Coordinates of C-alpha atoms and ligand atoms in Angstrom, one line a residue:
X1 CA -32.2 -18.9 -3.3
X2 CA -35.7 -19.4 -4.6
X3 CA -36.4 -21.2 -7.6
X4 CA -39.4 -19.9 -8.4
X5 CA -39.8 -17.6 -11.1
X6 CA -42.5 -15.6 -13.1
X7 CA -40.7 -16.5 -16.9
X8 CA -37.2 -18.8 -17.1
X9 CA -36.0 -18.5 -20.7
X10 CA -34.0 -21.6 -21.7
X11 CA -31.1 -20.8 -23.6
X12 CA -29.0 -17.6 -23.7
X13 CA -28.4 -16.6 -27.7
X14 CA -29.6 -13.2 -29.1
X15 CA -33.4 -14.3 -28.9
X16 CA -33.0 -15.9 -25.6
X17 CA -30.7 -13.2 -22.9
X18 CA -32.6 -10.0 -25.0
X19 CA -36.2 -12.1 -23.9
X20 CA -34.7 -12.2 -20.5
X21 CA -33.5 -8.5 -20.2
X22 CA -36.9 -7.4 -22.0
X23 CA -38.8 -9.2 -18.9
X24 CA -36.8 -7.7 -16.6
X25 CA -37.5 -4.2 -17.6
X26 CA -41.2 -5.3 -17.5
X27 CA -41.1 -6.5 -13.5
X28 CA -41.0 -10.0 -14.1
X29 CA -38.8 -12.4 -11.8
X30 CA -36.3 -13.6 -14.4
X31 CA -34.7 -16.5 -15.0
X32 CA -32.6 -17.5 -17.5
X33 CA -30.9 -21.7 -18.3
X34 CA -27.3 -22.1 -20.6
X35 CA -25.3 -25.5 -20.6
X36 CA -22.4 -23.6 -22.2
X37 CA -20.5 -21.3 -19.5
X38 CA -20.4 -18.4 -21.3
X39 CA -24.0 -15.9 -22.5
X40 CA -24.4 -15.0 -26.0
X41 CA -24.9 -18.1 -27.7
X42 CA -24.2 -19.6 -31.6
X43 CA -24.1 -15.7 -32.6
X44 CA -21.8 -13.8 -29.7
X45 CA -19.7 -17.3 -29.6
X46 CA -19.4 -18.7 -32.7
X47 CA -21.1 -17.2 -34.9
X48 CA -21.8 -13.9 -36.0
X49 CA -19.3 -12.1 -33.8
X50 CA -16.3 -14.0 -34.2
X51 CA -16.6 -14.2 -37.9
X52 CA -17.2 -10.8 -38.2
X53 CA -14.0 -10.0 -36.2
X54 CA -12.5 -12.6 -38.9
X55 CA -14.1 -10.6 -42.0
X56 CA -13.0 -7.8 -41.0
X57 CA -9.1 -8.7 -39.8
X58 CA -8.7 -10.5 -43.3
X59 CA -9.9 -7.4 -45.4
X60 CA -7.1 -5.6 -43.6
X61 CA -4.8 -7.7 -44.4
X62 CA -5.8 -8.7 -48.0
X63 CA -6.4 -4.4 -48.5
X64 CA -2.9 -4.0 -47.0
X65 CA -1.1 -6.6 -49.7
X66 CA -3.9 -5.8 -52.5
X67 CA -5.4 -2.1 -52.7
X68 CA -3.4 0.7 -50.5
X69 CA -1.6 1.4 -53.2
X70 CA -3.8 2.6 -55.2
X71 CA -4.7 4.9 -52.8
X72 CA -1.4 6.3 -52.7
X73 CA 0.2 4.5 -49.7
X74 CA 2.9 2.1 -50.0
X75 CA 3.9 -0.5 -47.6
X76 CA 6.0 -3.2 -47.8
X77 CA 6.8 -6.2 -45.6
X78 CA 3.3 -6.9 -44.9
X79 CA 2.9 -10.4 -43.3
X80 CA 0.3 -12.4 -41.7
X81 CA 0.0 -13.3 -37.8
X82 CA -2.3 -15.5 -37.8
X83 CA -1.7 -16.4 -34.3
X84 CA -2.8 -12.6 -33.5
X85 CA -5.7 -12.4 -35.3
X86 CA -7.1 -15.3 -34.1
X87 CA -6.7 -13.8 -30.1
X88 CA -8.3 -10.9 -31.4
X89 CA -11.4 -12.5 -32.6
X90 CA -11.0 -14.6 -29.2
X91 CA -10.6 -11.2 -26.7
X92 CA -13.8 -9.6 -28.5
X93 CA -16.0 -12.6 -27.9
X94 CA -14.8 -12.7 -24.7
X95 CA -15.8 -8.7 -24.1
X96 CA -19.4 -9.7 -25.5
X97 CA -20.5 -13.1 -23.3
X98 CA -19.1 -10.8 -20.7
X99 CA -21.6 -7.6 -21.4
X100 CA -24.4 -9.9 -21.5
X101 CA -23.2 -11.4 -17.8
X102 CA -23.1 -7.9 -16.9
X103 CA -26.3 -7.0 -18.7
X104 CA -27.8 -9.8 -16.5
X105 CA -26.5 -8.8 -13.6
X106 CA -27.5 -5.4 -14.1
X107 CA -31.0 -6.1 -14.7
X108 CA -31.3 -9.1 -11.9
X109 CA -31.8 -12.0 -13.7
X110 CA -31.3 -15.3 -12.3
X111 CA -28.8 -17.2 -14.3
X112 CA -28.5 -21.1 -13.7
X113 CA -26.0 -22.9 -15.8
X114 CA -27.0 -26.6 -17.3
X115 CA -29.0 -28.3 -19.6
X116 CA -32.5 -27.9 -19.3
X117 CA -35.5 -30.4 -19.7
X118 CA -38.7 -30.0 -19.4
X119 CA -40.4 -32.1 -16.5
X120 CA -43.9 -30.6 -16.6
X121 CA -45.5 -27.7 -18.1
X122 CA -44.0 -24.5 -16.2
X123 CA -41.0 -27.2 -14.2
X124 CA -38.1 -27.4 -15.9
X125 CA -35.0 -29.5 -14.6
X126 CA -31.6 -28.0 -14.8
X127 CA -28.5 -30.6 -15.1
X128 CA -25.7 -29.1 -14.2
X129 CA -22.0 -29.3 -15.1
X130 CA -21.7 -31.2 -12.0
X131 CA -24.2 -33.6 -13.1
X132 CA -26.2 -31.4 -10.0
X133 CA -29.7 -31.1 -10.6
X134 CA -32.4 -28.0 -9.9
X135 CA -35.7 -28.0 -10.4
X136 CA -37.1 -24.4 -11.5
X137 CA -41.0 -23.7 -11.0
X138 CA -41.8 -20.8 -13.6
X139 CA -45.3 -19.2 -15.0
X140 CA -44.4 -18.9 -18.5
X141 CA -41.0 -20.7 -19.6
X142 CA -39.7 -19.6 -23.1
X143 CA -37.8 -22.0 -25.2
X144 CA -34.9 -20.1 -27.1
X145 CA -32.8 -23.3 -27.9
X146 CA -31.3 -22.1 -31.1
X147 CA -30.0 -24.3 -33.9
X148 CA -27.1 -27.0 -34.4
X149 CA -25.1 -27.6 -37.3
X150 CA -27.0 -30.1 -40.2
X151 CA -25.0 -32.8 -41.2
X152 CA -24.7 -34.1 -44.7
X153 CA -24.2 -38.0 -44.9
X154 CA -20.8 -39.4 -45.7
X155 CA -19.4 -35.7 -44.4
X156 CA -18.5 -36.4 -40.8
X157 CA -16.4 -33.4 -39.3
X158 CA -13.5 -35.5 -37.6
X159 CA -11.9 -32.8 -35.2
X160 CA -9.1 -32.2 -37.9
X161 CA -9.5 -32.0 -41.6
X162 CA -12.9 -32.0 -42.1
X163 CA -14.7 -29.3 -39.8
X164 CA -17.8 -26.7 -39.5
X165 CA -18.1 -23.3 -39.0
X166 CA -16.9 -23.7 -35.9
X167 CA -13.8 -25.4 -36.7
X168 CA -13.2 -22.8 -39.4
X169 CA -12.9 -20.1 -36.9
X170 CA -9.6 -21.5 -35.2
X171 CA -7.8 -23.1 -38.4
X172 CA -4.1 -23.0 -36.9
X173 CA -2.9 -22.4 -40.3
X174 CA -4.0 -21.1 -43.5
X175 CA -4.8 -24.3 -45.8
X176 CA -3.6 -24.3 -48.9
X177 CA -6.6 -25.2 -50.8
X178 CA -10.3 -25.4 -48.8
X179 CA -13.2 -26.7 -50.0
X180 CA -16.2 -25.5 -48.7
X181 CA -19.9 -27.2 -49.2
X182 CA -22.8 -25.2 -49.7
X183 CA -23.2 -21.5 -51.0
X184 CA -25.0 -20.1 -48.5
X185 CA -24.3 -17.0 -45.6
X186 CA -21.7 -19.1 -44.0
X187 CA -19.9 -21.0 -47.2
X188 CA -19.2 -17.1 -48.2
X189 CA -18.4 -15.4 -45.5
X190 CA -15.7 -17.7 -44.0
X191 CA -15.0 -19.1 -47.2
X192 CA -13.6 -15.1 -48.1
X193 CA -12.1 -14.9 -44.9
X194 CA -9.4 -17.7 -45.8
X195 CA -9.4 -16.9 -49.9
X196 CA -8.1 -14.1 -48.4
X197 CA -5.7 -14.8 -46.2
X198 CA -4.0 -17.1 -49.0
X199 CA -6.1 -20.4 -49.6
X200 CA -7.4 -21.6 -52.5
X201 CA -11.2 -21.7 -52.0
X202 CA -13.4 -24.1 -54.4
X203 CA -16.7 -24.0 -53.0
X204 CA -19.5 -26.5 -54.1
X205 CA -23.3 -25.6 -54.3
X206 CA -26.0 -28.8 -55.0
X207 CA -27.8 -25.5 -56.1
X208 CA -27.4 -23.9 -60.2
X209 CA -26.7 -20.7 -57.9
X210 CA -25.5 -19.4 -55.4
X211 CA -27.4 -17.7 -51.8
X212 CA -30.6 -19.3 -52.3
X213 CA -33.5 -17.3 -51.2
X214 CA -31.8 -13.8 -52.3
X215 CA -32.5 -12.4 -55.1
X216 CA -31.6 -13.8 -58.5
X217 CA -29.7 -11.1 -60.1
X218 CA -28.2 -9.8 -57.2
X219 CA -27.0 -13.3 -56.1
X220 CA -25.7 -13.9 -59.8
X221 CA -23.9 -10.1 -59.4
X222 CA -22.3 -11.9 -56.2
X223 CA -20.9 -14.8 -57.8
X224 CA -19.1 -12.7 -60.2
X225 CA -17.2 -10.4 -57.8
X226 CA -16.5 -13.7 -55.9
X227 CA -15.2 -15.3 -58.6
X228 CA -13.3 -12.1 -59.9
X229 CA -11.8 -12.2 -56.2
X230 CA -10.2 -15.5 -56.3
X231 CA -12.8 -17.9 -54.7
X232 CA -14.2 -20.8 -57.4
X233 CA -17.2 -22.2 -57.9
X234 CA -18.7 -25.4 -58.7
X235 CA -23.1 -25.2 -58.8
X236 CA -25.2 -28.2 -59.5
X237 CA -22.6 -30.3 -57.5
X238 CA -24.1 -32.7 -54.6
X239 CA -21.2 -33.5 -52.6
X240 CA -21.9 -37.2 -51.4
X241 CA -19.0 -37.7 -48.7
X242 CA -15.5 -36.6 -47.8
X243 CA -12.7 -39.0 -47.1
X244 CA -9.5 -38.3 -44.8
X245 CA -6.4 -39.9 -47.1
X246 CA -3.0 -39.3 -45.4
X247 CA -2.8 -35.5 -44.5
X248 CA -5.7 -34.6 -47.0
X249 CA -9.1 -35.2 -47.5
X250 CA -11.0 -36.4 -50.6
X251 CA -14.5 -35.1 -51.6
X252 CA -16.7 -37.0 -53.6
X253 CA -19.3 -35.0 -55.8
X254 CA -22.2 -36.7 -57.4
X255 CA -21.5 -37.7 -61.2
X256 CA -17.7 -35.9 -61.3
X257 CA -14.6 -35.8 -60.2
X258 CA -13.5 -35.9 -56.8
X259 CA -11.7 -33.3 -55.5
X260 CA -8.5 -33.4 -53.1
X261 CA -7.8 -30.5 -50.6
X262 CA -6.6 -30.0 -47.0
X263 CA -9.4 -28.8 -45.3
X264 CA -13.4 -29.4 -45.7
X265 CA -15.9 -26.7 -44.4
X266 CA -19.6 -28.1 -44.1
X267 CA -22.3 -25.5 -44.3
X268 CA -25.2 -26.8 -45.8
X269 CA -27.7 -24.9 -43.2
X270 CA -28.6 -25.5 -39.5
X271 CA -31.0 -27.1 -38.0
X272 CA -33.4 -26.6 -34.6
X273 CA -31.7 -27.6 -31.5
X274 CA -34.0 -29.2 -28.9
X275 CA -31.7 -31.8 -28.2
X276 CA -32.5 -33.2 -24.4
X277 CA -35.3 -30.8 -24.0
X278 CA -37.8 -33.3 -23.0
X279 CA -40.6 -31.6 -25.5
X280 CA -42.2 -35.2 -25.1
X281 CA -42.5 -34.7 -21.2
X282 CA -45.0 -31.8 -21.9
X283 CA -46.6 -33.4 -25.3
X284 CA -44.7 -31.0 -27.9
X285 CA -44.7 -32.4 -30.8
X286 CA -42.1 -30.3 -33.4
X287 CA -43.0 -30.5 -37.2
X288 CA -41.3 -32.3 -39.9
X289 CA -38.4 -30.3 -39.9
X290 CA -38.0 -30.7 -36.2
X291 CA -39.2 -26.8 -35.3
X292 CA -41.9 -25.9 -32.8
X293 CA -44.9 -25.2 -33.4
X294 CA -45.6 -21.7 -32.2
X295 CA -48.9 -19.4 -32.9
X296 CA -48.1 -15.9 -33.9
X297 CA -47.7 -14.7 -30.2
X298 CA -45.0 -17.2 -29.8
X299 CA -47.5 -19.6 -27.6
X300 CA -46.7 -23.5 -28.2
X301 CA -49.6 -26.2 -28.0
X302 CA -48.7 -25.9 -24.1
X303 CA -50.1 -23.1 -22.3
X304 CA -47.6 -21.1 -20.7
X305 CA -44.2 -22.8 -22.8
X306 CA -43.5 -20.5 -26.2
X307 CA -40.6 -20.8 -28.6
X308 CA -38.7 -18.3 -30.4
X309 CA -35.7 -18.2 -32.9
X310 CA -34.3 -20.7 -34.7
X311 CA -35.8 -23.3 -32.8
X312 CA -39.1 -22.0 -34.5
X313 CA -40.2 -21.4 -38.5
X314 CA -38.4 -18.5 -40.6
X315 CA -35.0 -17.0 -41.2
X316 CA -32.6 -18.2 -39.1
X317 CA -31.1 -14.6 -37.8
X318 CA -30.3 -13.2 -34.9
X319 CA -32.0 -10.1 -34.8
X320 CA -35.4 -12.3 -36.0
X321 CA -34.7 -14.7 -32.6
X322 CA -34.1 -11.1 -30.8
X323 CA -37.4 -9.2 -32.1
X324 CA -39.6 -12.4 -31.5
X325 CA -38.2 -12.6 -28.0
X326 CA -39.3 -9.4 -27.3
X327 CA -42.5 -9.4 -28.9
X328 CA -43.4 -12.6 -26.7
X329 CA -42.3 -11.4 -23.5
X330 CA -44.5 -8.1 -24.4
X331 CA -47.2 -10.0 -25.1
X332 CA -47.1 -12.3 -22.2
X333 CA -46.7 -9.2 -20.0
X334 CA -49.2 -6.2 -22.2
X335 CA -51.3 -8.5 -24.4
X336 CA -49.2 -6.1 -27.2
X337 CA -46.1 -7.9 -29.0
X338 CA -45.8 -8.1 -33.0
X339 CA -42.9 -8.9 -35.3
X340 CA -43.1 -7.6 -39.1
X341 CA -41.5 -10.6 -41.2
X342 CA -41.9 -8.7 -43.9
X343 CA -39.3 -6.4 -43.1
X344 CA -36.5 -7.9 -41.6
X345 CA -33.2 -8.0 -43.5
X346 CA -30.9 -10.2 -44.1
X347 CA -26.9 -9.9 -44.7
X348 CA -24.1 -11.6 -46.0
X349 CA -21.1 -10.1 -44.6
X350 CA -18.5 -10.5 -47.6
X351 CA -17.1 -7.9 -49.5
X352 CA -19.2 -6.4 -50.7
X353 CA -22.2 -7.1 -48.3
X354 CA -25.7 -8.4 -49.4
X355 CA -28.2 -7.0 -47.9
X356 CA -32.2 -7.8 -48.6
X357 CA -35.4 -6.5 -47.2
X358 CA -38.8 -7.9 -48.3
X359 CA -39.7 -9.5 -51.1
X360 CA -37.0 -10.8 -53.4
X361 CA -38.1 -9.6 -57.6
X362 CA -38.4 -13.5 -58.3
X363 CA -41.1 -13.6 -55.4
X364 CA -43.1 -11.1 -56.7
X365 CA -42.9 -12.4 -60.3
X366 CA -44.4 -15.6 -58.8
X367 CA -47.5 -14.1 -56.9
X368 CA -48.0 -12.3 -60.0
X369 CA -47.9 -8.8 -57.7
X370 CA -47.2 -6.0 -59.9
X371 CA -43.7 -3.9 -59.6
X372 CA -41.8 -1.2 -60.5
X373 CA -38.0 -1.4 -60.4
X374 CA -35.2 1.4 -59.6
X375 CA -31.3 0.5 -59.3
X376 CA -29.0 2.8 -59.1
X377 CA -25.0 1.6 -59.4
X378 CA -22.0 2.2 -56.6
X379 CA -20.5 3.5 -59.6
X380 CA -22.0 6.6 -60.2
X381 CA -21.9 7.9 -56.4
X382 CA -18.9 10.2 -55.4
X383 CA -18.2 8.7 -52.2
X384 CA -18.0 5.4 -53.4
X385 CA -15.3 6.3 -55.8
X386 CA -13.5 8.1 -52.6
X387 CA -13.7 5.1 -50.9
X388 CA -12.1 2.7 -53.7
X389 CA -15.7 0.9 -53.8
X390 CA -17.8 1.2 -57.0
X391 CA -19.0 -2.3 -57.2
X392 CA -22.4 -3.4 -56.8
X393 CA -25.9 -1.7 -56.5
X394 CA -29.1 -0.9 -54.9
X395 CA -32.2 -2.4 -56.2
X396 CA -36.0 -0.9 -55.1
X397 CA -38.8 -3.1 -55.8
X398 CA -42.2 -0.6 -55.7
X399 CA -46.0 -1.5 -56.0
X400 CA -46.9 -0.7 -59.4
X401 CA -49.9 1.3 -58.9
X402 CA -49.3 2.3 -54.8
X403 CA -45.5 2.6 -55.0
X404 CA -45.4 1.1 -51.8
X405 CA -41.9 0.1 -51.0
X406 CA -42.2 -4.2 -51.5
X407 CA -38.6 -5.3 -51.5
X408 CA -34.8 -4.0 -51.6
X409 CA -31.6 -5.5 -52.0
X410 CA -27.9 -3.9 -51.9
X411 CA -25.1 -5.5 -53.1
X412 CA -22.1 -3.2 -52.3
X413 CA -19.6 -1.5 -49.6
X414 CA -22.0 -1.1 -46.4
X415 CA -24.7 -2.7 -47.7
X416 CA -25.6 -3.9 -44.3
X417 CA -26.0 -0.7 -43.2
X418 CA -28.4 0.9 -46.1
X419 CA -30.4 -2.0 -45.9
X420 CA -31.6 -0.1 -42.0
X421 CA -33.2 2.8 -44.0
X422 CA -34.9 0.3 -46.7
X423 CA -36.7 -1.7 -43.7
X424 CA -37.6 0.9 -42.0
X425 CA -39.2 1.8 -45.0
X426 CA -41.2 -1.5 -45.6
X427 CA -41.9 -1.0 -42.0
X428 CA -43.6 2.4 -42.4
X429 CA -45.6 1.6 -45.2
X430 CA -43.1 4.3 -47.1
X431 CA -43.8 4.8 -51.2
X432 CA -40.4 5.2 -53.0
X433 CA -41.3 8.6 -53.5
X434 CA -41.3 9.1 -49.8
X435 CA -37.4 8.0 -49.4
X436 CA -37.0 10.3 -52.9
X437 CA -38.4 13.2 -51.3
X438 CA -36.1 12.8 -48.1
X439 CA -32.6 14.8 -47.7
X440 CA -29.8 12.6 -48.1
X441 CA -26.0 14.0 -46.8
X442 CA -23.9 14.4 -49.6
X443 CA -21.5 12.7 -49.9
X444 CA -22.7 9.2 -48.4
X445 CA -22.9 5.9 -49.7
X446 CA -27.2 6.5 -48.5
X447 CA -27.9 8.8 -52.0
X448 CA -27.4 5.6 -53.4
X449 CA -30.1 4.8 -52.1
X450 CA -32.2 8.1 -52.6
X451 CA -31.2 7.5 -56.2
X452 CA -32.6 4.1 -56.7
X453 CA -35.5 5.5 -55.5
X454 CA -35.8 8.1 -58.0
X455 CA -35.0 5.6 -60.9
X456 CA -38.3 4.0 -59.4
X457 CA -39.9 6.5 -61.4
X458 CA -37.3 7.4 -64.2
X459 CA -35.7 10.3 -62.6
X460 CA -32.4 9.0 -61.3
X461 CA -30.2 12.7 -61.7
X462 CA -26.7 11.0 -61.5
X463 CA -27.0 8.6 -64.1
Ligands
NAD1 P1 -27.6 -21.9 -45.9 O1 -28.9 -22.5 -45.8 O2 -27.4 -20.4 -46.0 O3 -26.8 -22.5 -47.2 C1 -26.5 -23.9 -47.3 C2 -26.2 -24.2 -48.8 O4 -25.8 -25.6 -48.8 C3 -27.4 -24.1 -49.7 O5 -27.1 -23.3 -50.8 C4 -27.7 -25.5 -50.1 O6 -28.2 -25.6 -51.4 C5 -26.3 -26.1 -50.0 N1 -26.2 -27.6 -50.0 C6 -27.1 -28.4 -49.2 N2 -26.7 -29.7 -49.4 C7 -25.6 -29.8 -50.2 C8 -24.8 -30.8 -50.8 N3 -25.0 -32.1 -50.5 N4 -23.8 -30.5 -51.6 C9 -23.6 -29.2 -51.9 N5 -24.3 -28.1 -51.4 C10 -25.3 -28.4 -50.6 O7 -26.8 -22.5 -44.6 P2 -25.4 -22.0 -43.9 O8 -24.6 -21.2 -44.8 O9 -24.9 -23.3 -43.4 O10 -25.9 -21.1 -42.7 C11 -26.8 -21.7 -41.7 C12 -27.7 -20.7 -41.2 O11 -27.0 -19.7 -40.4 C13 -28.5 -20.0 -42.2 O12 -29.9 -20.2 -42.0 C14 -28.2 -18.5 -42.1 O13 -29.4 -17.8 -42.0 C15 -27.5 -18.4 -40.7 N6 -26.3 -17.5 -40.9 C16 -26.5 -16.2 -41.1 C17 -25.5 -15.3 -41.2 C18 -25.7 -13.9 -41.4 O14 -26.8 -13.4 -41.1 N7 -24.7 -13.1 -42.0 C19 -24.2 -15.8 -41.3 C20 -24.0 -17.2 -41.1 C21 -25.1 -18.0 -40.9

């Protein structure tokens, strides 16, 4: 088997195998390095996908005990098998890292599992599980390395009690009380999977709020449902160290009490992964936050080596590491390859979601850009009150004087999925008058959305 290769991509997350498919379709002799066995990545294998399956199993079971019957269906003897849903999540993971093998298959791309390092510019050194090495020969090599987990100091996850996201996808048993640190995407969406299921979730922010980055009154909107659900919160707390003591752990929180529990989750944000990557070999040199420095065609200070994803600057999402793998690999191959960052949304999976497009109402107030505002509440839509789901809202942030669609943010059933029509929007250059003038179905949670367009200019009918 040769190893010579037009473009290897090194590592196979969402940014990495959908670079390698895209270069496929576009002729190039494909390559593609993984130390991990399985395709997919943080995302497909512990990240997005199986907490998603988690989300969604512990809604079930949390609708089952809490809210069928209001809805008119009564059950009884509803218990938990934990054991069950945790195959569950296991068996769909296992369905995706297979449909990317077969994707790769499928379009002939050359899969070599090991850790990769960088030897020269365009040779890159594959260590294999055997400790077996292969050198590769490739034009353009594409770095798609992903993040790790960032520790805090004095929190060290010890394989039991005190654990990551990771860990928190496999807890054998439903703790009795959790504490989770930092009140970000990850702190709330597994911290509501096990509130759910029956723990007692405290969950500590260094922050005065909670989601940083979202927007301020939708965050603050969160925070209330959460809290109305069962999880607590404690802001402006810097944890400073958690202790294992017998069966339990103790966390120590900067100027208060510390807090006992039985399980720790540490999510205080990730950080880029170019761990044995050999960036020195080729004269990278990442930034202060340890990211790679890439030019807006993806191209590093090397010629022929570019970075995407997390291991790069920006949001730390899949489908961004997806759309700048494509937009490189179109690039390399048609001089043609562009990613918006103004319109790519971002989601909290909780219930309700959080979704946000473009600018957040805080940004704009800071660059002084003028705006006009339209929300329109779950509340007043007739298929959110079929659906047993009137909290939350959609916000529209407009150009004052063009109406050009700046920002949006959802907070509500689905919000993941109305946040598609809102970026599209900011893609298009759409005014809020263009989504107001557009047909909506009736009855869908998307009038909400129609509607918060209308109250853009005062003429929300429902309300
Ligand atoms: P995050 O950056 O979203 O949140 C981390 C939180 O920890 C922040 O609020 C921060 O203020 C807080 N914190 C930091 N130090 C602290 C301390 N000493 N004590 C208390 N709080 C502290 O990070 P995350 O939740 O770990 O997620 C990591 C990354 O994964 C994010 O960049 C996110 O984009 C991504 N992710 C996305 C999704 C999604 O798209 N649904 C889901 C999970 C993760």
């Amino acid at each position: 088997m040769s190893t010579k290769h037009d473009l290897v991509v090194i590592g196979a997350g969402p940014g990495g195998y959908v670079a390698a498919i895209r270069a496929a379709q576009l002729g190039l002799n494909t390559a593609s390095i993984e130390v991990e066995p399985e395709l997919g990545g943080t995302c497909v294998r512990v990240g997005c996908i199986p907490s998603k399956a988690l989300l969604e199993a512990s809604e079930r079971y949390h609708e089952a005990l809490h809210s069928f019957g209001a809805f008119g269906v009564n059950v009884s003897g509803v218990e938990l098998d934990l054991a069950k849903m945790l195959s569950r999540k296991d068996g769909i993971v296992r369905q995706l890292t297979q449909g990317v093998a077969f994707l790769y298959r499928k379009n002939k791309i050359t899969r070599y599992q090991g850790l990769g390092r960088f030897t020269a510019p365009g040779r890159v050194l594959v260590e294999g599980p055997d400790k077996a090495t292969t050198e590769i020969e490739a034009k353009h090599v594409v770095i798609a390395t992903g993040s790790k987990v960032a520790n805090l100091r004095g929190v060290v996850p010890d394989g039991d009690r005190i654990g990551t996201s990771t860990d928190a996808l496999s807890y054998p048993a439903v703790p009795e009380s959790l504490v989770v640190i930092g009140a970000g995407y990850i702190g709330l969406e597994l911290g509501s999977v096990w509130s759910r299921l029956g723990a007692k979730v405290t969950v500590l922010e260094y922050l005065d709020r909670i989601l940083p980055g979202m927007d301020t009154e939708i965050a603050a909107e969160a925070k209330k449902i959460f809290e109305k659900q069962g999880l607590s919160f404690r802001l402006g707390a810097r944890v400073t160290g958690a202790q294992p003591e017998g069966d339990r752990v103790v966390v120590t929180v900067e100027g208060s009490d510390p807090i006992t529990c039985d399980r720790v989750l540490s999510c205080v944000g990730r950080v880029p992964n170019t761990d044995g990557l050999g960036l020195d070999a080729i004269g990278i040199k990442t930034d202060d936050r340890g990211r790679v420095p890439v030019d807006p065609h993806f191209r590093t200070a090397v010629s022929g080596v570019y970075a995407i994803g997390d291991v790069i600057a920006g949001p730390m999402l899949a489908h961004k590491a997806e759309d700048e793998g494509i937009a490189c690999v179109e690039h390399i191959v048609t001089g043609f390859g562009h990613v918006n960052y103004d319109a790519i949304p971002g989601v909290v999976y909780t219930a309700p979601e959080i979704a946000s497009v473009g600018k957040t109402e805080d940004e704009l107030k800071r660059a002084g850009t003028p705006y006009k505002k339209g929300t329109f509440p779950y509340q007043a839509n007739g298929r959110a009150k079929a659906l047993g789901a009137v909290e939350g809202r959609v916000k529209i942030l407009a150009h004052a004087t063009t109406d050009r669609v700046l920002g949006a943010h959802v907070i509500g059933a689905h919000a993941g999925d109305l946040i598609a029509e809102l970026a599209v929007s900011i893609e298009f250059g759409a005014s809020s008058e263009d989504i107001a003038r557009s047909s909506h179905a009736h009855p869908t949670l998307a009038e909400i959305v129609r509607e918060a367009a209308f109250a853009v200019s005062g003429r929300a009918i429902h309300i």
